[in-house]
PDB file of C-alpha atoms in Angstrom:
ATOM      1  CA  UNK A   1       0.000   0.000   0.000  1.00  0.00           C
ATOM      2  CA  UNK A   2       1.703   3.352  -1.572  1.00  0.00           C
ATOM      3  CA  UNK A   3       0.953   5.807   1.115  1.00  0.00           C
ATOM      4  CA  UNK A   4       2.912   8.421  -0.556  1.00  0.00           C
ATOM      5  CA  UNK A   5       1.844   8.744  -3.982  1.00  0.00           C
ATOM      6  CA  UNK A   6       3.540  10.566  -7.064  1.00  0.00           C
ATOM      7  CA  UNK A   7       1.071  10.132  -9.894  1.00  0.00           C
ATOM      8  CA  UNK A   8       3.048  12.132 -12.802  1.00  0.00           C
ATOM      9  CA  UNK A   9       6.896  10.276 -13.440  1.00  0.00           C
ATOM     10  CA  UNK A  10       7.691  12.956 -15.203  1.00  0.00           C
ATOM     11  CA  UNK A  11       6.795  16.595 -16.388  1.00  0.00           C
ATOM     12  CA  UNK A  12       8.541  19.224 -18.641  1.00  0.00           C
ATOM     13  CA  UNK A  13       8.664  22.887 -18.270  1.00  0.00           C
ATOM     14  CA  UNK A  14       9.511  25.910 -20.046  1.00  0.00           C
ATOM     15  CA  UNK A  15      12.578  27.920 -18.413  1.00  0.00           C
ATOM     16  CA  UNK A  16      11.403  30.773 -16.777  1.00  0.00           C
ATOM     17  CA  UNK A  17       8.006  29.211 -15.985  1.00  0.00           C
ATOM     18  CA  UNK A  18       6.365  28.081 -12.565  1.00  0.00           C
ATOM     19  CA  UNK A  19       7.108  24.265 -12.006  1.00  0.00           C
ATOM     20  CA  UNK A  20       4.391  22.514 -10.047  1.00  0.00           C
ATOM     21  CA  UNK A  21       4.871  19.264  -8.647  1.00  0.00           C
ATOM     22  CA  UNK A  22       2.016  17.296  -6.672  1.00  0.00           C
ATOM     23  CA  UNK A  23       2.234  14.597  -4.028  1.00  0.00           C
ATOM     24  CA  UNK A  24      -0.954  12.631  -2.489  1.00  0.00           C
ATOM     25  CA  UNK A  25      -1.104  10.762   0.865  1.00  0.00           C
ATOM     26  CA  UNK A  26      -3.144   8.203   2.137  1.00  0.00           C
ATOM     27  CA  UNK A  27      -2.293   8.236   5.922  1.00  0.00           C
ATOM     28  CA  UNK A  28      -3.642  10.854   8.483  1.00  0.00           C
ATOM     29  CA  UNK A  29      -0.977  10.381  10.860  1.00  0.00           C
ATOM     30  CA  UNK A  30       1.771  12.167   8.179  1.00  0.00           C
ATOM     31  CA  UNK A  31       2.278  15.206  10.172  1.00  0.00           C
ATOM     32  CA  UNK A  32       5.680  16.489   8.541  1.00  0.00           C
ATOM     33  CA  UNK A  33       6.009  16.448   4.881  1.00  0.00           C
ATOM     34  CA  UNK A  34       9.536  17.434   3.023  1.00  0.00           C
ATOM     35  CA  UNK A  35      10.595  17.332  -0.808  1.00  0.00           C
ATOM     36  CA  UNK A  36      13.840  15.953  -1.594  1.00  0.00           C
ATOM     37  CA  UNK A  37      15.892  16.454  -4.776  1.00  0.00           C
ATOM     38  CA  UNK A  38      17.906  14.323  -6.458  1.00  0.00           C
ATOM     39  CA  UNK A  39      21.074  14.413  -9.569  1.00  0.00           C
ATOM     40  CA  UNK A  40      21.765  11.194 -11.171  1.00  0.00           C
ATOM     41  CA  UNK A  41      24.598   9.398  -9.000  1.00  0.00           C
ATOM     42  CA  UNK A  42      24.407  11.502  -5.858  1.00  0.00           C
ATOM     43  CA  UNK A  43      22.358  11.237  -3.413  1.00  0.00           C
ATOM     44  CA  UNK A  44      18.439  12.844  -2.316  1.00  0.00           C
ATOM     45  CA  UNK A  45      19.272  16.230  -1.144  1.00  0.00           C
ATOM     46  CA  UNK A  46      16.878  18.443   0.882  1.00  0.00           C
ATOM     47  CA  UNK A  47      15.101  21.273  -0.526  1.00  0.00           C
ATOM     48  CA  UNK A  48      11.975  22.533   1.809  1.00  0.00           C
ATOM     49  CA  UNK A  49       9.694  20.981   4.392  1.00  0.00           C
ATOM     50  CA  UNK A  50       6.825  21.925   6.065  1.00  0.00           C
ATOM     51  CA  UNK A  51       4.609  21.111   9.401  1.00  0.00           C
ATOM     52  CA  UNK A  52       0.966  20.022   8.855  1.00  0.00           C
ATOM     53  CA  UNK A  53       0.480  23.281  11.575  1.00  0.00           C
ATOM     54  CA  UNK A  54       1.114  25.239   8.400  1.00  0.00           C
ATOM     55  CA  UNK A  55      -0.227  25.132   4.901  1.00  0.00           C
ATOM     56  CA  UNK A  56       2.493  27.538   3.159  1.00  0.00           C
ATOM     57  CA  UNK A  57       5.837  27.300   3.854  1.00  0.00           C
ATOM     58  CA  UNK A  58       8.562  29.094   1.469  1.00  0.00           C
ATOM     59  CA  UNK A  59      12.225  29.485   0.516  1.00  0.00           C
ATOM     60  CA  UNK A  60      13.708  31.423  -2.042  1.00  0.00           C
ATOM     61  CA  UNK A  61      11.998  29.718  -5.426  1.00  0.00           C
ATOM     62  CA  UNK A  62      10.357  26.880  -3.506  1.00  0.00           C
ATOM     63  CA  UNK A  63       7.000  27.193  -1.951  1.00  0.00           C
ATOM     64  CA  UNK A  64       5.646  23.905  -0.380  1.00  0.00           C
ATOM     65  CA  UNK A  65       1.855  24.081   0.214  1.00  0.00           C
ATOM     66  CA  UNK A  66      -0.377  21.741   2.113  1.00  0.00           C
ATOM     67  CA  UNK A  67      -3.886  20.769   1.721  1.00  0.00           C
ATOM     68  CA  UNK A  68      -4.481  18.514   5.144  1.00  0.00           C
ATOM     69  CA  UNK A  69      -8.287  17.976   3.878  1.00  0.00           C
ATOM     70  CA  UNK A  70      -7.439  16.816   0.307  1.00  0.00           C
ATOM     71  CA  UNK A  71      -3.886  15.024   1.507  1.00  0.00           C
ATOM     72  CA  UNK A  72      -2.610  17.175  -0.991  1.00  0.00           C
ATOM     73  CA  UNK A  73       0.805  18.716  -1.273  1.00  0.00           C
ATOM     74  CA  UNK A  74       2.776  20.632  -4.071  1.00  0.00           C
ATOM     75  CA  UNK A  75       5.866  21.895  -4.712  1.00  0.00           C
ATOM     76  CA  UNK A  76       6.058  25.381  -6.613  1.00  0.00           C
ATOM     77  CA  UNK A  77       9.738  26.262  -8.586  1.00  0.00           C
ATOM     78  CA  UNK A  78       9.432  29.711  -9.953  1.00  0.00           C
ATOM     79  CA  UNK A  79      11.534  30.918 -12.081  1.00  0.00           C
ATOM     80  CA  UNK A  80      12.248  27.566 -13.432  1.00  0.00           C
ATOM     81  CA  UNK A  81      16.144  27.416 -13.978  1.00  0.00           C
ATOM     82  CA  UNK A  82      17.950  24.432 -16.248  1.00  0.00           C
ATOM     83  CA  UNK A  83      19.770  23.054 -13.194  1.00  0.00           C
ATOM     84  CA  UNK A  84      16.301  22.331 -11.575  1.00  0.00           C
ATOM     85  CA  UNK A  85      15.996  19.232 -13.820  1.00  0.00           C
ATOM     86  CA  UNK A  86      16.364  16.213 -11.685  1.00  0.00           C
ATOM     87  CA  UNK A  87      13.993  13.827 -10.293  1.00  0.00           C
ATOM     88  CA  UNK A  88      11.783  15.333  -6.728  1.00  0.00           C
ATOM     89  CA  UNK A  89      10.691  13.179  -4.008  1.00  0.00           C
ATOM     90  CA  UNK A  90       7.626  13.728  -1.914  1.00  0.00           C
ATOM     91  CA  UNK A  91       8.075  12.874   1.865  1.00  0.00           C
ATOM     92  CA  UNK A  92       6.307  12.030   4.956  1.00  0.00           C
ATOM     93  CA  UNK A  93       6.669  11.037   8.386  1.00  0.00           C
ATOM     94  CA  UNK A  94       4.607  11.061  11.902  1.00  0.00           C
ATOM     95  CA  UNK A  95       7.032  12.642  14.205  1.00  0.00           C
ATOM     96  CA  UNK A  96       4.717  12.493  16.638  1.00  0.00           C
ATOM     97  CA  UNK A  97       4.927   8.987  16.752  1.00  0.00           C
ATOM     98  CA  UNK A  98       9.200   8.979  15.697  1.00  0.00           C
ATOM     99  CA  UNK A  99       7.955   7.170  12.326  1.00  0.00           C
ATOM    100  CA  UNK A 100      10.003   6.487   9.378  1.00  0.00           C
ATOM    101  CA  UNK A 101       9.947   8.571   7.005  1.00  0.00           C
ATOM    102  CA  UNK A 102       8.345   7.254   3.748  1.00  0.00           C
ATOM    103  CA  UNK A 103       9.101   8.188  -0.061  1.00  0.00           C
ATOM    104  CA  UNK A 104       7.089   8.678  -3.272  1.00  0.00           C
ATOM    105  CA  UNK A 105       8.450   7.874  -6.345  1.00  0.00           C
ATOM    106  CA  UNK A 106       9.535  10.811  -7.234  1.00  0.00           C
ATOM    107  CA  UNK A 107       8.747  12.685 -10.402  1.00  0.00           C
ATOM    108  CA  UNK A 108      11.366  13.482 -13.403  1.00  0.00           C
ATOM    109  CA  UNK A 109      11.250  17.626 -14.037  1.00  0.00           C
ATOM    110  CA  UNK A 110      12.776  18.724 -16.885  1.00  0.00           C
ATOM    111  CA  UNK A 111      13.813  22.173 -17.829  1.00  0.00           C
ATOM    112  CA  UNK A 112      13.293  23.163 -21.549  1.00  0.00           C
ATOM    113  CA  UNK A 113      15.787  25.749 -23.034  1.00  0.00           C
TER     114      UNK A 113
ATOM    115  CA  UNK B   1      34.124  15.410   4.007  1.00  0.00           C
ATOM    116  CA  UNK B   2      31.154  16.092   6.624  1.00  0.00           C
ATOM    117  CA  UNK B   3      28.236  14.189   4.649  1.00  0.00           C
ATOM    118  CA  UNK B   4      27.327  10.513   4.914  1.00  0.00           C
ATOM    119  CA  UNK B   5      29.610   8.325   3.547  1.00  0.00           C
ATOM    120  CA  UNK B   6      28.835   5.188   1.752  1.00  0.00           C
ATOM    121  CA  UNK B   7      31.394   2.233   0.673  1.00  0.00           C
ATOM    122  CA  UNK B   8      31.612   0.449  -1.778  1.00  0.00           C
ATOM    123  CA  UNK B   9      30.240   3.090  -4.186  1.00  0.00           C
ATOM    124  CA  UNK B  10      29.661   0.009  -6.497  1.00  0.00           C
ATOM    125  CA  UNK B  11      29.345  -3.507  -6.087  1.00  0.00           C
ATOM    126  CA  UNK B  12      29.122  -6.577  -8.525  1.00  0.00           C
ATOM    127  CA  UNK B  13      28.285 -10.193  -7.245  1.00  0.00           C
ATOM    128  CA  UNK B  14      27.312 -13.671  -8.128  1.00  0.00           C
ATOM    129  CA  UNK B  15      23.958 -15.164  -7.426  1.00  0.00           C
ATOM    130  CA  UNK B  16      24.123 -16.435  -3.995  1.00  0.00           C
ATOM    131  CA  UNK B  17      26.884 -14.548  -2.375  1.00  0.00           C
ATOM    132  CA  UNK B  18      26.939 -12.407   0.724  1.00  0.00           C
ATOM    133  CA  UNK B  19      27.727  -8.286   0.502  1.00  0.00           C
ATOM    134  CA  UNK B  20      27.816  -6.319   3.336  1.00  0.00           C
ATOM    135  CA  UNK B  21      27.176  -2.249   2.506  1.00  0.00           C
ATOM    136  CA  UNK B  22      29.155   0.267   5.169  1.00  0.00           C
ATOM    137  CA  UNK B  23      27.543   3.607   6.147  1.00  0.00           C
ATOM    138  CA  UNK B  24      29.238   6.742   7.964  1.00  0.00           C
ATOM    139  CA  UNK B  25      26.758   8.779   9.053  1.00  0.00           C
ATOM    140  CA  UNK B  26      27.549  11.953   9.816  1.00  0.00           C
ATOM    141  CA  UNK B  27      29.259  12.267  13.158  1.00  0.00           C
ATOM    142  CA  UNK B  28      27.229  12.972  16.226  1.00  0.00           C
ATOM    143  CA  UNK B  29      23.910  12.045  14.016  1.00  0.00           C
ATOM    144  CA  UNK B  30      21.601   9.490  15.970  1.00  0.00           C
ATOM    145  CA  UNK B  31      19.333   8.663  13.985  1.00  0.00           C
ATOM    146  CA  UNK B  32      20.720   6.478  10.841  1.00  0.00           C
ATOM    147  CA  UNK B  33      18.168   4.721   8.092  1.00  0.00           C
ATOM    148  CA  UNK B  34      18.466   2.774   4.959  1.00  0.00           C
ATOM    149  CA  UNK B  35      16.492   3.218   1.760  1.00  0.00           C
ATOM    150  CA  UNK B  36      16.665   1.135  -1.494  1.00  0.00           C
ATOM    151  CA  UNK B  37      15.790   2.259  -5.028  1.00  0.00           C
ATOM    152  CA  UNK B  38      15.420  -0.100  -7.554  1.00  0.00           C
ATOM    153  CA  UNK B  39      14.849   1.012 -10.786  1.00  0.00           C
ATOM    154  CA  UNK B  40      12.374   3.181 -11.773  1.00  0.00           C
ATOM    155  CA  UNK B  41      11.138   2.792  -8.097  1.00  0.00           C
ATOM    156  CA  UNK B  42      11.193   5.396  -5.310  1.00  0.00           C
ATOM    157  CA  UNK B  43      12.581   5.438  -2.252  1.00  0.00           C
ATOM    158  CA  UNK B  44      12.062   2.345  -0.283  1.00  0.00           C
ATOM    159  CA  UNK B  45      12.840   2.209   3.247  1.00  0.00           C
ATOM    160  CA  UNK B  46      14.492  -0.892   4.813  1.00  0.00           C
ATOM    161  CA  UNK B  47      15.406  -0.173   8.299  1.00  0.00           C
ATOM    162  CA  UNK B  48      16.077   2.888  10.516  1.00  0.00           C
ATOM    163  CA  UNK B  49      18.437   3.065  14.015  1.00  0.00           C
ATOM    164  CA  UNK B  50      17.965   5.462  16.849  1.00  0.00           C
ATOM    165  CA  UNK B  51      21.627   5.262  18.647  1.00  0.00           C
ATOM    166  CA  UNK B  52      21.994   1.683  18.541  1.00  0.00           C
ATOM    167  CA  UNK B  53      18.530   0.105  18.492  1.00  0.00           C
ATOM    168  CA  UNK B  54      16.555  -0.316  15.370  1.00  0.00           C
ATOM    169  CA  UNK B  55      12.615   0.313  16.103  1.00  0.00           C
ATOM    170  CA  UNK B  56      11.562  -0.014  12.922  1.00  0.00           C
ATOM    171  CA  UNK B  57      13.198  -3.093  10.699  1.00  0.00           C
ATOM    172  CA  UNK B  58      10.069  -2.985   8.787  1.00  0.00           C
ATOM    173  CA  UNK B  59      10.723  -2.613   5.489  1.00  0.00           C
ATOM    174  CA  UNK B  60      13.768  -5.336   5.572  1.00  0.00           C
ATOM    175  CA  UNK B  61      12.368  -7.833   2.264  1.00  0.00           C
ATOM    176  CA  UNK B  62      13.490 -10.938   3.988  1.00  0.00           C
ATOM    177  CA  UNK B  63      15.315 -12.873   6.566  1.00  0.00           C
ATOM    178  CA  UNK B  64      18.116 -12.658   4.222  1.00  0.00           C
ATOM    179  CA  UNK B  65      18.731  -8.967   5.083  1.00  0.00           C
ATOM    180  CA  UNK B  66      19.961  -7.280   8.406  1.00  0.00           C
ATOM    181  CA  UNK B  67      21.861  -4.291   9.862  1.00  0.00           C
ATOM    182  CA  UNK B  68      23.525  -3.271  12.723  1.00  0.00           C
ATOM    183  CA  UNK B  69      24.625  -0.439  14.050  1.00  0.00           C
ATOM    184  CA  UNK B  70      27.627  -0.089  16.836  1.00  0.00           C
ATOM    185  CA  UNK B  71      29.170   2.784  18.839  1.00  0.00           C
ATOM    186  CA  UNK B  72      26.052   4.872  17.207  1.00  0.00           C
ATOM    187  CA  UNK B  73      28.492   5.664  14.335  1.00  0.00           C
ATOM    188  CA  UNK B  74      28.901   2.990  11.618  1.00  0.00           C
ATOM    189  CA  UNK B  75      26.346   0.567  10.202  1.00  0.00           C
ATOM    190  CA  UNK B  76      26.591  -2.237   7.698  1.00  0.00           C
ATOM    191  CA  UNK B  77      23.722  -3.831   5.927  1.00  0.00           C
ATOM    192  CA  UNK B  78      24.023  -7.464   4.949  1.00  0.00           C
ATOM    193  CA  UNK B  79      22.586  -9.455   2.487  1.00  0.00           C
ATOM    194  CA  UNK B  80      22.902 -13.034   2.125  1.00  0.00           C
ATOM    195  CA  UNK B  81      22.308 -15.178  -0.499  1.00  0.00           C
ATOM    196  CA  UNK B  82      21.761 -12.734  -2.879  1.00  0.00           C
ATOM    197  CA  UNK B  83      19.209 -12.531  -5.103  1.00  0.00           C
ATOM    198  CA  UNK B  84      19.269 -10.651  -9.101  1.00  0.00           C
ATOM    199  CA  UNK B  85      15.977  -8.851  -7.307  1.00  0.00           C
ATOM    200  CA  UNK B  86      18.323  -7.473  -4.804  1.00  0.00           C
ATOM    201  CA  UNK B  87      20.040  -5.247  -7.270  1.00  0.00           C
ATOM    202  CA  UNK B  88      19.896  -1.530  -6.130  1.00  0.00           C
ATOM    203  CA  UNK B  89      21.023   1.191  -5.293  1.00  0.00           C
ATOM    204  CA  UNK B  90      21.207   1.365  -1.425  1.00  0.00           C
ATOM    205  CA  UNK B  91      21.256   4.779   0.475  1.00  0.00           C
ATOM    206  CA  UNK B  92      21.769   5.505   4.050  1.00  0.00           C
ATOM    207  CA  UNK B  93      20.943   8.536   5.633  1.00  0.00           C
ATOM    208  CA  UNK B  94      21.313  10.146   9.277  1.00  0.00           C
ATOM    209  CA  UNK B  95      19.548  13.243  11.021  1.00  0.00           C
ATOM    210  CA  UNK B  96      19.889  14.123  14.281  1.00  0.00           C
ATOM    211  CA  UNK B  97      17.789  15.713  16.981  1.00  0.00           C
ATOM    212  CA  UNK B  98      17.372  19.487  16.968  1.00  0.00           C
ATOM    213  CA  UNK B  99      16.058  21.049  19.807  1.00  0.00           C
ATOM    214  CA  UNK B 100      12.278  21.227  19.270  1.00  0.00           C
ATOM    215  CA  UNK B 101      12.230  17.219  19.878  1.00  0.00           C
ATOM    216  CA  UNK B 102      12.144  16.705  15.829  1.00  0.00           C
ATOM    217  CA  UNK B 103      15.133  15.161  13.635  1.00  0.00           C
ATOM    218  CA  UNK B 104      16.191  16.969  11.407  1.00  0.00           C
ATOM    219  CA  UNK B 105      15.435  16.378   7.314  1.00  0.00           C
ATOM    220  CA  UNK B 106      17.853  13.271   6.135  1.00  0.00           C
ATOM    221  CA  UNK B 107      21.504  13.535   5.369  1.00  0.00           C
ATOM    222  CA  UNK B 108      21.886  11.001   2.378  1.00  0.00           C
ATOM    223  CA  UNK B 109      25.214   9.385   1.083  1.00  0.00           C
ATOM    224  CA  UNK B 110      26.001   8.634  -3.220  1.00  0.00           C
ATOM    225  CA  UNK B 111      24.676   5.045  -2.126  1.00  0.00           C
ATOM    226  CA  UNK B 112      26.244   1.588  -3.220  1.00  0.00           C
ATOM    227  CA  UNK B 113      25.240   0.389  -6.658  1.00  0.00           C
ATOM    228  CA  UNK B 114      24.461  -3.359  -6.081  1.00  0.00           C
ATOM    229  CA  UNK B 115      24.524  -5.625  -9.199  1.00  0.00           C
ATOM    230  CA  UNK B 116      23.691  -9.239  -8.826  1.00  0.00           C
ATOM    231  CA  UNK B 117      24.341 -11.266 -11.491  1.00  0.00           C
TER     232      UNK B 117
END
């Protein structure tokens, strides 16, 4: 049972244009939810998280929002820059309860010149 | 370096064999997990430690896999008898506890490329 669900593997973007990439959950527990980042080779790095307390949380060209009704979140990347291509994992744990932290799996952006 | 270290970076083995993956975490991290990602998967978690103890070996496939962790620094995941499913690439990755009582988001390592043949 996927409780952390990526439906698009991949999506394509114009440079200069908002990227916006969606995550669904299935468990009501998930009170922390994070987006991870990752190159080919190298490891997931960490790029924003947010608290179910909040439903906005942003950084520079990443906004995070949360829908806690829908199980919704999305990631927003504007302005879109070449080096954002790479694949983006959704993330979510119970900290509450010290839970692992469970993956989607992950959707392929890619930046168009 | 100060990130998570992983060794071998790449492994080949026969059908059958044992391989033991080594993580560093990062030092004075507690918390340590392991993830696999097979391809065109996500992220799937295997185990995770807090200091020592592992409270959640979960996601471990089979009896054929285990970890340990000692001195709350190193771990090594084993897996015996290996399996062509077993090829992966495994990732470790270590947070530690900030002061609000939360971990902080995961440290990962480059992983170990496991290729059974």
């Amino acid at each position: 049972d996927q409780q952390v669900k990526q439906n698009s593997p991949s999506l394509s973007v114009q440079e200069g244009r908002i990227s916006i990439l969606n995550c669904d959950y299935t468990n009501s527990m998930f009170d922390y939810f994070l987006w991870y980042k990752k190159y080919p080779a190298e490891g997931p790095t960490f790029l924003i998280s947010i608290s179910s307390i909040k439903d906005k949380n942003e950084d520079g060209r990443f906004t995070v929002f949360l829908n806690k009704s829908a199980k919704h979140l999305s990631l927003h990347i504007v302005p879109s820059q070449p080096g954002d291509s790479a694949v983006y994992f959704c993330a979510a744990s119970a900290i509450k309860r010290d839970d692992k932290i469970i993956f989607g799996k992950g959707t392929r952006l890619h930046i168009l010149p | 370096g100060a990130g998570v270290s992983q060794s071998p970076s790449n492994k080949v083995t026969e059908k059958g064999k044992d391989v033991e993956l080594r993580c560093d975490p990062i030092s004075g991290h507690t918390a340590l997990y392991w993830y696999r990602q097979s391809l065109g998967q996500g992220l799937e978690f295997l185990i995770y430690f807090q200091g020592n103890s592992a409270p959640d070996k979960s996601g471990l496939p089979s009896d054929r896999f285990s970890a340990e962790r000692t001195g709350g620094s190193v771990s090594t995941l084993t897996i015996q008898r290996t399996q062509q499913e077993d090829s992966a690439v495994y990732l470790c990755a270590s947070s530690t506890l900030l002061g609000t009582g939360t971990n902080s988001p995961l440290h990962f390592g480059n992983g170990t490329r496991l290729t059974v043949t």
